[in-house]
């Protein structure tokens, strides 16, 4: 089909046709729900029928959403002008397409005979699927019926051969858009488990391969359509990505709300069928965007699992069953009580006894993860219904199976998700009910909490040879964020919860305590590495005291890398990795020998030659100038002027020379011109007024909006300084403004560490002196907040 929107490129003003109806058409009564979608389809049909003159051998056929009578409030139109070789069909098409364009509607259109349409469908599986939704809108009913019957017949005869190609296209789409069930801002249509996948299920069901559209799938499909409709209404245009800022508004349109103040419970209340636009009633709680995200996740899971089952059924139908010499299907043992049968894992006949082993479900899951074979649906249903609960503590076989499952690598996620689908996970970890589909309100996270935990275990499994206790690493990775969603710091809250799980599993007391330590300290290394001076002995001794031994240190080092990889690309970088590795090396030395780092010696190149001295090498910027106050602020401002972010800065005075050394990274990915940067630095540190004016102008223009900034003091965090920690919204030139304010207030900064997380920063400034006076600290704090 040809896709277009608005008028054509030639500026054609359109061909006269009936006026666009207002009542019930797109953008007018933009209701939510099945009845509203059907009403929009009826309105489209009435208008399009008036555009097509009564002529034999011509039919206007709708496909896509209009063909299914599932029109979104701001969806496009998919139309085929079908003809039997009649003359003047191009002019006839113009009489339809131009009024649609002039109405401001997006249009996918084509003009074809029945033979042409079927020929395209034979070559393009996506066209073949589209024709399965074909429905007559106006014109020759016999012609349209011929196309519909022929398209369905062709698909039923060729579906098994075409599905592998369709699966490749679908896998590429999933790779591009991710999994809707686990994304915090997923595409309701294109992501795995979204509306596009329901169309594939409908096609597989039409081919008679399997019952792909079971009642649960139909219900999930309706809810996803409702969510998409509400999103269109909320935004006022066609958009399929459910972004965070729209969740509460969409939830309100769908009637999903938090319990009213003083209400008896937190159950979700749905709007009545007669009130699809129902917002928040008087006395009801606020719209619950988290509840919406969990509902979307559950529906996407239902669709994804159904499509996995359908594709496997098609594979079996295409390849046929493998049979042995006796003619029976081959059953290959893969683990104790588990065999492969038709490409799926099923229970061995000996496993189904009067008293099944409580560890059986875990052992089946471990076998699925290690062999990367799916568990048959009937096996999952049997395990959910008949496998007895695990005793406390778990038997040794269950503990071993859990470690095997968590350490299985790429097979972990699909095996875990299958078990979660049938409720097996709650049997192992009752805490999972609270964690499932829990949103994470932080822009660096890409997954819901449950998927993040499993993904972290997978990432940790890639580094198990780097630690002494890989089994505890995997369990700690799975449980590291178990405290999220509860009041308080999730690391502190989660530690006793993780210890309780470890004890229930049957770990001895020292291992239970170590799991609690891993959860409690899983953010220690990145926080210290990016916010503290690693050359300060107090920094290293403090971390060594909290970690306690090198076994725990190695576990934490792997855990932080696995956690970051599972979080998303914004959570890690090369410089953060280097800082964490440097911290780990220094803490290891302290734990092994008791030696603490000596103060770093200044760069000899900065101590020789005429002033100013400027060195630019890679991500390092070093400057020496005549001793004066404010050099750090001047250098930071000049770097901001060239769109460089400062990661760390150290300042010192040696033999009458003021020295500043910074680690930097480009703010927008492109490195500045080193010649221009060096020239500006030399002029700025020499007091050039023109550069100073540019710095101040840029600083005033870059002030950021957002939540109120906060200052936190740490009196015992450094050897010879007091630490002032600023938590604020990130903005270009922030370090310059704050360093300038500190200098004007009389504070001497010997080091600064800048940590960026999403849209926020934590800037730590080491201030020389004790700063014991409360009033003096309050004045300095006010100056810093004023600069922000």
mmCIF file of C-alpha atoms in Angstrom, residues 553-682:
data_model
loop_
_atom_site.group_PDB
_atom_site.id
_atom_site.type_symbol
_atom_site.label_atom_id
_atom_site.label_comp_id
_atom_site.label_asym_id
_atom_site.label_seq_id
_atom_site.Cartn_x
_atom_site.Cartn_y
_atom_site.Cartn_z
ATOM 1 C CA UNK A 553 34.383 -6.869 47.933
ATOM 2 C CA UNK A 554 34.604 -9.084 44.830
ATOM 3 C CA UNK A 555 30.920 -9.990 45.082
ATOM 4 C CA UNK A 556 29.933 -6.317 45.334
ATOM 5 C CA UNK A 557 32.163 -5.403 42.388
ATOM 6 C CA UNK A 558 30.476 -7.939 40.105
ATOM 7 C CA UNK A 559 27.028 -7.100 41.476
ATOM 8 C CA UNK A 560 27.360 -3.390 40.712
ATOM 9 C CA UNK A 561 28.354 -4.140 37.114
ATOM 10 C CA UNK A 562 25.500 -6.608 36.676
ATOM 11 C CA UNK A 563 23.033 -4.158 38.235
ATOM 12 C CA UNK A 564 24.140 -1.366 35.902
ATOM 13 C CA UNK A 565 23.953 -3.572 32.797
ATOM 14 C CA UNK A 566 20.411 -4.625 33.746
ATOM 15 C CA UNK A 567 19.379 -1.041 34.456
ATOM 16 C CA UNK A 568 20.162 0.528 31.092
ATOM 17 C CA UNK A 569 22.901 2.280 29.121
ATOM 18 C CA UNK A 570 22.621 5.497 31.143
ATOM 19 C CA UNK A 571 23.572 3.697 34.372
ATOM 20 C CA UNK A 572 27.160 2.904 33.382
ATOM 21 C CA UNK A 573 30.043 4.391 31.459
ATOM 22 C CA UNK A 574 33.723 3.769 30.932
ATOM 23 C CA UNK A 575 34.705 6.469 33.412
ATOM 24 C CA UNK A 576 32.414 5.051 36.100
ATOM 25 C CA UNK A 577 33.847 1.599 35.468
ATOM 26 C CA UNK A 578 37.390 2.952 35.854
ATOM 27 C CA UNK A 579 36.517 4.761 39.082
ATOM 28 C CA UNK A 580 34.856 1.686 40.594
ATOM 29 C CA UNK A 581 37.803 -0.521 39.574
ATOM 30 C CA UNK A 582 40.230 1.984 41.111
ATOM 31 C CA UNK A 583 38.241 2.055 44.337
ATOM 32 C CA UNK A 584 38.108 -1.749 44.487
ATOM 33 C CA UNK A 585 41.867 -2.007 43.943
ATOM 34 C CA UNK A 586 42.632 0.467 46.729
ATOM 35 C CA UNK A 587 40.177 -1.136 49.151
ATOM 36 C CA UNK A 588 41.620 -4.578 48.356
ATOM 37 C CA UNK A 589 45.098 -3.295 49.214
ATOM 38 C CA UNK A 590 43.788 -1.868 52.482
ATOM 39 C CA UNK A 591 42.076 -5.158 53.368
ATOM 40 C CA UNK A 592 45.112 -7.270 52.430
ATOM 41 C CA UNK A 593 47.931 -5.124 53.830
ATOM 42 C CA UNK A 594 46.341 -2.309 55.802
ATOM 43 C CA UNK A 595 48.070 0.246 53.561
ATOM 44 C CA UNK A 596 46.085 3.357 52.627
ATOM 45 C CA UNK A 597 46.725 5.511 49.528
ATOM 46 C CA UNK A 598 49.300 8.257 49.755
ATOM 47 C CA UNK A 599 48.292 11.745 48.605
ATOM 48 C CA UNK A 600 48.813 12.039 44.832
ATOM 49 C CA UNK A 601 51.809 13.997 43.645
ATOM 50 C CA UNK A 602 51.052 16.936 41.340
ATOM 51 C CA UNK A 603 51.850 16.585 37.655
ATOM 52 C CA UNK A 604 55.486 17.724 37.231
ATOM 53 C CA UNK A 605 54.603 19.293 33.878
ATOM 54 C CA UNK A 606 52.380 21.789 35.696
ATOM 55 C CA UNK A 607 55.236 22.905 37.958
ATOM 56 C CA UNK A 608 57.635 23.985 35.220
ATOM 57 C CA UNK A 609 57.606 26.589 32.504
ATOM 58 C CA UNK A 610 55.948 29.980 32.154
ATOM 59 C CA UNK A 611 52.365 30.477 33.329
ATOM 60 C CA UNK A 612 49.672 29.731 32.431
ATOM 61 C CA UNK A 613 50.148 26.039 31.615
ATOM 62 C CA UNK A 614 47.351 24.143 29.857
ATOM 63 C CA UNK A 615 47.512 20.418 29.055
ATOM 64 C CA UNK A 616 44.716 18.629 27.138
ATOM 65 C CA UNK A 617 45.094 14.836 26.833
ATOM 66 C CA UNK A 618 42.093 12.608 26.198
ATOM 67 C CA UNK A 619 39.579 13.142 28.977
ATOM 68 C CA UNK A 620 42.065 15.070 31.165
ATOM 69 C CA UNK A 621 42.350 18.849 31.402
ATOM 70 C CA UNK A 622 45.149 20.263 33.568
ATOM 71 C CA UNK A 623 45.780 23.954 34.205
ATOM 72 C CA UNK A 624 48.404 25.845 36.213
ATOM 73 C CA UNK A 625 48.194 29.583 36.811
ATOM 74 C CA UNK A 626 49.453 32.233 39.170
ATOM 75 C CA UNK A 627 48.100 31.547 42.643
ATOM 76 C CA UNK A 628 44.700 33.176 43.028
ATOM 77 C CA UNK A 629 41.213 32.360 44.246
ATOM 78 C CA UNK A 630 38.520 31.200 41.876
ATOM 79 C CA UNK A 631 40.666 29.217 39.465
ATOM 80 C CA UNK A 632 38.452 26.115 39.751
ATOM 81 C CA UNK A 633 35.338 28.149 38.927
ATOM 82 C CA UNK A 634 37.045 29.770 35.954
ATOM 83 C CA UNK A 635 38.222 26.453 34.529
ATOM 84 C CA UNK A 636 34.825 24.796 35.112
ATOM 85 C CA UNK A 637 33.051 27.668 33.391
ATOM 86 C CA UNK A 638 35.361 27.587 30.401
ATOM 87 C CA UNK A 639 34.819 23.838 30.045
ATOM 88 C CA UNK A 640 31.044 24.356 30.220
ATOM 89 C CA UNK A 641 31.355 26.996 27.525
ATOM 90 C CA UNK A 642 32.834 24.293 25.289
ATOM 91 C CA UNK A 643 30.089 21.820 26.263
ATOM 92 C CA UNK A 644 32.285 19.629 28.419
ATOM 93 C CA UNK A 645 31.008 18.031 31.611
ATOM 94 C CA UNK A 646 33.397 17.794 34.547
ATOM 95 C CA UNK A 647 33.429 14.358 36.175
ATOM 96 C CA UNK A 648 36.058 15.109 38.800
ATOM 97 C CA UNK A 649 38.269 18.044 39.724
ATOM 98 C CA UNK A 650 41.255 18.470 42.033
ATOM 99 C CA UNK A 651 42.747 21.776 43.092
ATOM 100 C CA UNK A 652 45.980 22.512 44.926
ATOM 101 C CA UNK A 653 48.579 25.230 45.447
ATOM 102 C CA UNK A 654 52.253 24.300 45.025
ATOM 103 C CA UNK A 655 55.145 26.796 45.139
ATOM 104 C CA UNK A 656 52.901 29.742 44.390
ATOM 105 C CA UNK A 657 51.126 27.996 41.521
ATOM 106 C CA UNK A 658 47.398 27.223 41.558
ATOM 107 C CA UNK A 659 46.782 23.820 39.964
ATOM 108 C CA UNK A 660 43.486 22.391 38.687
ATOM 109 C CA UNK A 661 43.163 18.929 37.133
ATOM 110 C CA UNK A 662 39.823 17.767 35.717
ATOM 111 C CA UNK A 663 38.392 14.661 34.115
ATOM 112 C CA UNK A 664 35.804 15.606 31.493
ATOM 113 C CA UNK A 665 33.399 14.152 28.956
ATOM 114 C CA UNK A 666 31.479 15.831 26.092
ATOM 115 C CA UNK A 667 27.997 16.871 27.154
ATOM 116 C CA UNK A 668 26.467 16.054 23.758
ATOM 117 C CA UNK A 669 28.861 13.378 22.528
ATOM 118 C CA UNK A 670 31.082 15.595 20.341
ATOM 119 C CA UNK A 671 34.513 16.659 21.570
ATOM 120 C CA UNK A 672 35.312 20.379 21.230
ATOM 121 C CA UNK A 673 38.075 21.865 19.135
ATOM 122 C CA UNK A 674 41.174 21.454 21.352
ATOM 123 C CA UNK A 675 42.869 24.534 19.883
ATOM 124 C CA UNK A 676 39.891 26.784 20.681
ATOM 125 C CA UNK A 677 39.489 25.210 24.126
ATOM 126 C CA UNK A 678 43.147 25.681 24.982
ATOM 127 C CA UNK A 679 43.106 29.297 23.841
ATOM 128 C CA UNK A 680 40.003 30.094 25.893
ATOM 129 C CA UNK A 681 41.464 28.409 28.976
ATOM 130 C CA UNK A 682 44.666 30.441 28.737
#
